[in-house]
mmCIF file of C-alpha atoms in Angstrom:
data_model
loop_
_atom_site.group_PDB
_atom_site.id
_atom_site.type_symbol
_atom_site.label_atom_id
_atom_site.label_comp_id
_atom_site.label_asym_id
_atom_site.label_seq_id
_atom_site.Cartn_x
_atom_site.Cartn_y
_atom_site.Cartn_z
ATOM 1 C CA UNK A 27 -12.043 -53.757 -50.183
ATOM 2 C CA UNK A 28 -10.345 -52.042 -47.495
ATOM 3 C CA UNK A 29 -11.934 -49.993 -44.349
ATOM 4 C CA UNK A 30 -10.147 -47.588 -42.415
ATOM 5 C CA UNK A 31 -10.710 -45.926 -39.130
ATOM 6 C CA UNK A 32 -14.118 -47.627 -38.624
ATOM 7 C CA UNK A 33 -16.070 -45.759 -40.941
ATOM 8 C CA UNK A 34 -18.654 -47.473 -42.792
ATOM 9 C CA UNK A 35 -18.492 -48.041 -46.181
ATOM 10 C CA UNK A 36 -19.721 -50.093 -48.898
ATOM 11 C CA UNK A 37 -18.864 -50.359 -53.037
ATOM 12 C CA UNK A 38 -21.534 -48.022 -54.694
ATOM 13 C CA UNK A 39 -21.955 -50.819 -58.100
ATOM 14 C CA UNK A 40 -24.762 -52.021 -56.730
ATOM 15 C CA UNK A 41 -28.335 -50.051 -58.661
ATOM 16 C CA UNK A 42 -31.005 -47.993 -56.729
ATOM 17 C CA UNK A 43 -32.124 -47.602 -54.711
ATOM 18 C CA UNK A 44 -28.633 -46.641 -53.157
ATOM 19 C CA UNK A 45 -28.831 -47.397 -49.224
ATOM 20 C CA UNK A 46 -27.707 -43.741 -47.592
ATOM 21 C CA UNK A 47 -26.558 -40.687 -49.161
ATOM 22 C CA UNK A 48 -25.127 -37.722 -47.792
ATOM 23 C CA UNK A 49 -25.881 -34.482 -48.758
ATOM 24 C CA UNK A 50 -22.560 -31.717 -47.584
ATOM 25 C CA UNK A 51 -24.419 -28.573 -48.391
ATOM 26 C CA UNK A 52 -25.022 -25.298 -45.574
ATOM 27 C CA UNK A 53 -27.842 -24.155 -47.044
ATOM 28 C CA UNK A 54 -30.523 -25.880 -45.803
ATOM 29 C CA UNK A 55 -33.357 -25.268 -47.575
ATOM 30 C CA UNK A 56 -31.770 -26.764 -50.364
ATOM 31 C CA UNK A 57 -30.122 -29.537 -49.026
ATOM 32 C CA UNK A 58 -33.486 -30.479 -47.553
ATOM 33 C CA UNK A 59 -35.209 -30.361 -50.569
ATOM 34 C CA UNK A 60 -32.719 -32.558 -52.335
ATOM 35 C CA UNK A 61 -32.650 -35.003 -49.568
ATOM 36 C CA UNK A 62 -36.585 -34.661 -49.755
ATOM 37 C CA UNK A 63 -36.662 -35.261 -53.679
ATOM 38 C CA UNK A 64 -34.008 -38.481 -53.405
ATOM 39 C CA UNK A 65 -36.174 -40.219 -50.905
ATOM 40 C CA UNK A 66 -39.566 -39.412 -52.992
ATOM 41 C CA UNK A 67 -38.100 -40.650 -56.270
ATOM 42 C CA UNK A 68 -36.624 -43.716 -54.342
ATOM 43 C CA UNK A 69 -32.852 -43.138 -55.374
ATOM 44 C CA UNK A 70 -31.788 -43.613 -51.582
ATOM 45 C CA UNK A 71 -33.618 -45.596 -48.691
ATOM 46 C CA UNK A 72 -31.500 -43.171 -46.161
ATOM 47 C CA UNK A 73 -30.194 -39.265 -46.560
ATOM 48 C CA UNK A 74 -27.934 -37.866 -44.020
ATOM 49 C CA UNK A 75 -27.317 -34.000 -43.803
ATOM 50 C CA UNK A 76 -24.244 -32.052 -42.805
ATOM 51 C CA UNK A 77 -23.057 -28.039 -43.686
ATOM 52 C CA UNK A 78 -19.356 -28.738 -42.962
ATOM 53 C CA UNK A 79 -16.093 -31.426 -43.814
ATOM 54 C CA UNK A 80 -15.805 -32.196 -40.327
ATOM 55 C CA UNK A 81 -19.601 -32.484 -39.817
ATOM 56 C CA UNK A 82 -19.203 -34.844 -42.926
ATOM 57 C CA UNK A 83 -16.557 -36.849 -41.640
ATOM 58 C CA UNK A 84 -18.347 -37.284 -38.477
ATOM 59 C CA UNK A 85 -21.135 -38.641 -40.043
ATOM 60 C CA UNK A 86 -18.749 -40.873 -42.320
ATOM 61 C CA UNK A 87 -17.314 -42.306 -39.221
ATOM 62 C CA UNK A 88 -20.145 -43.444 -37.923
ATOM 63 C CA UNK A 89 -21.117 -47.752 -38.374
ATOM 64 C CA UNK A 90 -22.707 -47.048 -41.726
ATOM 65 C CA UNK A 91 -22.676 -47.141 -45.106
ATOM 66 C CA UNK A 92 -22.267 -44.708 -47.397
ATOM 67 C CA UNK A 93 -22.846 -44.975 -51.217
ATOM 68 C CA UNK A 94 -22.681 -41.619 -52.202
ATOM 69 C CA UNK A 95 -21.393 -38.039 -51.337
ATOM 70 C CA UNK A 96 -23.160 -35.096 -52.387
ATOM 71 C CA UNK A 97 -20.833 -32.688 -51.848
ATOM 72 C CA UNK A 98 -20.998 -28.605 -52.744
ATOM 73 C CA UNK A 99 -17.646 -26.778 -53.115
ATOM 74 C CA UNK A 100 -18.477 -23.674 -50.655
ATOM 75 C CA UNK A 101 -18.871 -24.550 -47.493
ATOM 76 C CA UNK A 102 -18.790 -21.903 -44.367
ATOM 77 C CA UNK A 103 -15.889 -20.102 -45.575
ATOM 78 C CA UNK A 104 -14.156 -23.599 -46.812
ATOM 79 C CA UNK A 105 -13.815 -25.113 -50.282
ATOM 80 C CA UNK A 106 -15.879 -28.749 -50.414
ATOM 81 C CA UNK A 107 -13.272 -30.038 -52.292
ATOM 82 C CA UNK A 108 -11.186 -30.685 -48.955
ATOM 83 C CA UNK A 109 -13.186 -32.972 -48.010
ATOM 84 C CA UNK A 110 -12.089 -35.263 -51.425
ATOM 85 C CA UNK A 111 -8.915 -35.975 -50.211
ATOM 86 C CA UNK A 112 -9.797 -36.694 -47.148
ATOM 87 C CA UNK A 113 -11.773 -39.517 -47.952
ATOM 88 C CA UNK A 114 -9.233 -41.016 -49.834
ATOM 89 C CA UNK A 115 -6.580 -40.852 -47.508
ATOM 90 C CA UNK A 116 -8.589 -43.013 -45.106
ATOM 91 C CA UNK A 117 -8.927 -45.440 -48.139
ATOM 92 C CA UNK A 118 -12.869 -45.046 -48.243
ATOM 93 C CA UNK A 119 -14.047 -46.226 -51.415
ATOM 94 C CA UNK A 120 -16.828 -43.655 -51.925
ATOM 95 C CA UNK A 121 -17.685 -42.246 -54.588
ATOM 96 C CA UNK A 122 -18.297 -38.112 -54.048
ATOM 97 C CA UNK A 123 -20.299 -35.939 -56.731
ATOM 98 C CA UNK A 124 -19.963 -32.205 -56.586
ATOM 99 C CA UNK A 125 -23.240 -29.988 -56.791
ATOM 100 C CA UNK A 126 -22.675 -26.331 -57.366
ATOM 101 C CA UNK A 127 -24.764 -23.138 -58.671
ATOM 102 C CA UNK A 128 -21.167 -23.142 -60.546
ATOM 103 C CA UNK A 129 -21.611 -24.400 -63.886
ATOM 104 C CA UNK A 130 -18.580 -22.979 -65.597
ATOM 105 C CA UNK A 131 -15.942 -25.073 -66.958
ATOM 106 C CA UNK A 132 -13.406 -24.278 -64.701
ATOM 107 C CA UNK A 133 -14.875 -25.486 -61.712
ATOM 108 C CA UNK A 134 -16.499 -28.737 -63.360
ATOM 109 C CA UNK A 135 -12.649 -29.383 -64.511
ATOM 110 C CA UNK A 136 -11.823 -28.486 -60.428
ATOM 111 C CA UNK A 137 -14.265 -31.366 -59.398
ATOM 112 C CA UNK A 138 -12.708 -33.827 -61.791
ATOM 113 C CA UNK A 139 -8.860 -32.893 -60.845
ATOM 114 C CA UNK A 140 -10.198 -33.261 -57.176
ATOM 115 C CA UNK A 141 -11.242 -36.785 -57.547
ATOM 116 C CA UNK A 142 -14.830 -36.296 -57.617
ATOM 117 C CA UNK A 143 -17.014 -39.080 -59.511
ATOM 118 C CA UNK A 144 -19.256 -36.924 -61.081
ATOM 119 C CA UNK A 145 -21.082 -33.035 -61.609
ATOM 120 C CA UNK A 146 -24.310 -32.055 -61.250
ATOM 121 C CA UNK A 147 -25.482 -28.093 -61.683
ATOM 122 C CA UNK A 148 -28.186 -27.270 -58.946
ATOM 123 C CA UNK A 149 -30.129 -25.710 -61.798
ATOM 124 C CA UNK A 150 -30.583 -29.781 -63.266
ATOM 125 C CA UNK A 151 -34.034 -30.686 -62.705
ATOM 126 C CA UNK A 152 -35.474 -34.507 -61.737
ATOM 127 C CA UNK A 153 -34.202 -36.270 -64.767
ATOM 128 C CA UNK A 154 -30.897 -35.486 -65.078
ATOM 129 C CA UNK A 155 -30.829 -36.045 -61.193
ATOM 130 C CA UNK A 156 -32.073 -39.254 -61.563
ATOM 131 C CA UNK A 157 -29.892 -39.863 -64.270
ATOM 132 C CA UNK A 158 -26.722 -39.091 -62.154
ATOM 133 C CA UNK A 159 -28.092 -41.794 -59.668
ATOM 134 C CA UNK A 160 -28.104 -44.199 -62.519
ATOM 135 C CA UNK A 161 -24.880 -43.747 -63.793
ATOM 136 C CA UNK A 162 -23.112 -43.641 -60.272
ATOM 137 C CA UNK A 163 -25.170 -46.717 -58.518
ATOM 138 C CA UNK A 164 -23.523 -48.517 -61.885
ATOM 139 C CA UNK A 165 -19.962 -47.411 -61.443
ATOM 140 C CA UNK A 166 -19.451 -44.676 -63.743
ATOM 141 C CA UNK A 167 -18.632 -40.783 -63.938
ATOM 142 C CA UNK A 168 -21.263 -38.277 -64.273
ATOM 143 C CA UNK A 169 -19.743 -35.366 -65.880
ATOM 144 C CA UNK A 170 -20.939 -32.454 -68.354
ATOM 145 C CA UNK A 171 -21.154 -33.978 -72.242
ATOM 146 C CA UNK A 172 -19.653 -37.346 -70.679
ATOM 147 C CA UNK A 173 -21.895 -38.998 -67.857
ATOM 148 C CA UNK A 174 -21.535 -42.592 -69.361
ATOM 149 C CA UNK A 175 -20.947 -45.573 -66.999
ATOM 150 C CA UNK A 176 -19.053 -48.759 -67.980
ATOM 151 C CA UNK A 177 -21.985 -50.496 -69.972
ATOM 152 C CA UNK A 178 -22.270 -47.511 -71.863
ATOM 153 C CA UNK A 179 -18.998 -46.853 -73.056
ATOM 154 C CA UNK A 180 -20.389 -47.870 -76.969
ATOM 155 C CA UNK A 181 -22.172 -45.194 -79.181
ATOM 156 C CA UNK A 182 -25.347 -45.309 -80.592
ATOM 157 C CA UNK A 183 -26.025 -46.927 -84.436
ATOM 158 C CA UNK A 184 -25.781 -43.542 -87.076
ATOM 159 C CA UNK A 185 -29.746 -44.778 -86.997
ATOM 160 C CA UNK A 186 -30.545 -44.710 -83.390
ATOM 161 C CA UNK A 187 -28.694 -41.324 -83.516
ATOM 162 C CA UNK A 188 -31.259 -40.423 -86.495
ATOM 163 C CA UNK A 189 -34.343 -41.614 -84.027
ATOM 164 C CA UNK A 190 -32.941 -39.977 -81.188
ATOM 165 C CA UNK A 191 -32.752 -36.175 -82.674
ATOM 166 C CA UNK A 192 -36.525 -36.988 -84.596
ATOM 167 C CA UNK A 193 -37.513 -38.110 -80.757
ATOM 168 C CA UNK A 194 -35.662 -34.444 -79.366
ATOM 169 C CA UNK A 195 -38.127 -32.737 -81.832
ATOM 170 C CA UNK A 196 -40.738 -34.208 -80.206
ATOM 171 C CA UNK A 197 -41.668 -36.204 -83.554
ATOM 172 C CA UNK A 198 -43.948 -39.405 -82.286
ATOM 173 C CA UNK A 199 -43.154 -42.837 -84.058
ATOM 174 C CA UNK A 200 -45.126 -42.478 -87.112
ATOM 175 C CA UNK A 201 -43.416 -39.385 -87.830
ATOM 176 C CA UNK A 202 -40.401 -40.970 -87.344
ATOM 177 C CA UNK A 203 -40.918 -43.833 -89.683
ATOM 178 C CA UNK A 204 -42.391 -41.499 -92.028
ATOM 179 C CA UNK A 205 -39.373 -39.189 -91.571
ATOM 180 C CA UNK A 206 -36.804 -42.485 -91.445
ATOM 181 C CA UNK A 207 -38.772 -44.739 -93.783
ATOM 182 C CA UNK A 208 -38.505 -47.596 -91.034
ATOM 183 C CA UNK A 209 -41.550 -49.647 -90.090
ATOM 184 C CA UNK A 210 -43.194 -48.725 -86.773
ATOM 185 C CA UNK A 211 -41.670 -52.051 -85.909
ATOM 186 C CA UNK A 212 -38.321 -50.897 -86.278
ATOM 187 C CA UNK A 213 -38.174 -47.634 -84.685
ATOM 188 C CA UNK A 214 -40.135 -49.453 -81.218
ATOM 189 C CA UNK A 215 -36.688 -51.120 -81.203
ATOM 190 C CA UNK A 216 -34.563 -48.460 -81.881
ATOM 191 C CA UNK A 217 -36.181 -46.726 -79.463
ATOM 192 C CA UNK A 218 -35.771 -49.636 -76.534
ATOM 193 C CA UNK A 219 -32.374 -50.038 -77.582
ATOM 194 C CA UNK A 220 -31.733 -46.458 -77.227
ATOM 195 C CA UNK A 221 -33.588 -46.436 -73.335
ATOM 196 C CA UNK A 222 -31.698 -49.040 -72.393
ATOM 197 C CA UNK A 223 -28.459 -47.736 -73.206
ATOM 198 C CA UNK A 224 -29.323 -44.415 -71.636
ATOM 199 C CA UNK A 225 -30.563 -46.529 -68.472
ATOM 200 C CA UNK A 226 -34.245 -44.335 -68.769
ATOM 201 C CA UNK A 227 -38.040 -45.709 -69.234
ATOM 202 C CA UNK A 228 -39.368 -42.959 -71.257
ATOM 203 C CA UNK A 229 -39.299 -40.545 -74.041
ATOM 204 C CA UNK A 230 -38.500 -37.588 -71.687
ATOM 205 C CA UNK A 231 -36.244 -38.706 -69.751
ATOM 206 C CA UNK A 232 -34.780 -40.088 -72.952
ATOM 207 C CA UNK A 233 -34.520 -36.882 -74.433
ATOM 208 C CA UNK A 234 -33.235 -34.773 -70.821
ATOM 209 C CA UNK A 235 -30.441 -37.916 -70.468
ATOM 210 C CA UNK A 236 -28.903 -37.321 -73.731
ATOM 211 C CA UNK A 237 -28.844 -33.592 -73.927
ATOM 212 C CA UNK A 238 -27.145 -33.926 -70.592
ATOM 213 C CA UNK A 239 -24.757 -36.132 -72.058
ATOM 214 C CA UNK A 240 -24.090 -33.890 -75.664
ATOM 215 C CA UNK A 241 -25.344 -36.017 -77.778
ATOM 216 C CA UNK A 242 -28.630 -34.317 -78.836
#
């Protein structure tokens, strides 16, 4: 892949965690609490900081690598988006995802038309946080009703749809196989199929994953 101007880079399709993120926020209570929570969870090894697009491009200049741009859209009197184009015009294949008290349509559309990889509301909580990480570390876009990534481009079984909404309503797996007449047998591997295609390991983040996602 191509690298311009010296600034580090490095293909985000590689899992978690990623090796440095960096957060474009000027608030910094909040942008150090979300660099706080990514290192605690273990989505990044590394979190750089910076409240401006120039401060970001300085830091994207510098010998390192980059797997993923946090970016909010108002910055100091400046939209975040500039710095989307930006990036691309000095060929840097990194993927950006825009964070914003924003959650209206319009602006997750904005993000999208801009070239971002991916939304996230700064009202989401851990899961759907962690969630994001999952689906950009693989490749794929993490938008509203859509955050999918390549290997999970195929729907759900009607059934595993069935087990999913019983899960939701916080039925456990008797229930279900009452509800379902399945064996307990059966809806354990419903259930496994349905964590691995969501890319979680348990029944809430399950359940937080796919009601970001629409389907519940």
């Amino acid at each position: 892949m191509p690298q311009a101007s010296g600034m580090g880079y490095a293909p985000c399709d590689q899992g978690l965690p990623l090796r440095r993120v960096l957060i474009v926020d000027d608030h910094p209570l909040f942008s150090q609490g979300l660099a706080e929570l990514i290192t605690q969870a273990m989505l990044a090894t590394s979190v750089d900081l910076a409240d401006s697009v120039d401060e970001a491009l300085e830091v994207l200049s510098r010998p390192n690598y980059v797997d993923l741009v946090l970016l909010d859209v108002s910055l100091q009197g400046e939209t975040g988006f500039m710095l989307l184009p930006r990036i691309a015009a000095r060929e840097l294949p990194i993927p950006a995802v825009v964070i914003s008290s924003s959650e209206d349509e319009p602006t997750v559309r904005a993000a999208r038309a801009a070239g971002a990889r991916g939304f996230l509301p700064k009202s989401a909580g851990r899961a759907a946080l962690a969630g994001m990480f999952r689906t950009i570390s693989r490749g794929g876009e993490y938008f509203p009703g859509c955050a999918r990534s390549p290997d999970q481009a195929m729907a759900l079984t009607p059934r595993q749809l069935e087990v999913l909404s019983l899960l939701a309503q916080g039925f456990p797996n008797k229930r279900i196989c009452q509800s379902l007449g399945l064996t307990e047998h059966t809806v354990k591997t419903h259930l496994k199929a349905i964590f691995t295609h969501l890319g979680v390991h348990n029944r809430t983040e399950c359940v937080s994953q796919a009601r970001q996602m629409g389907w519940i």
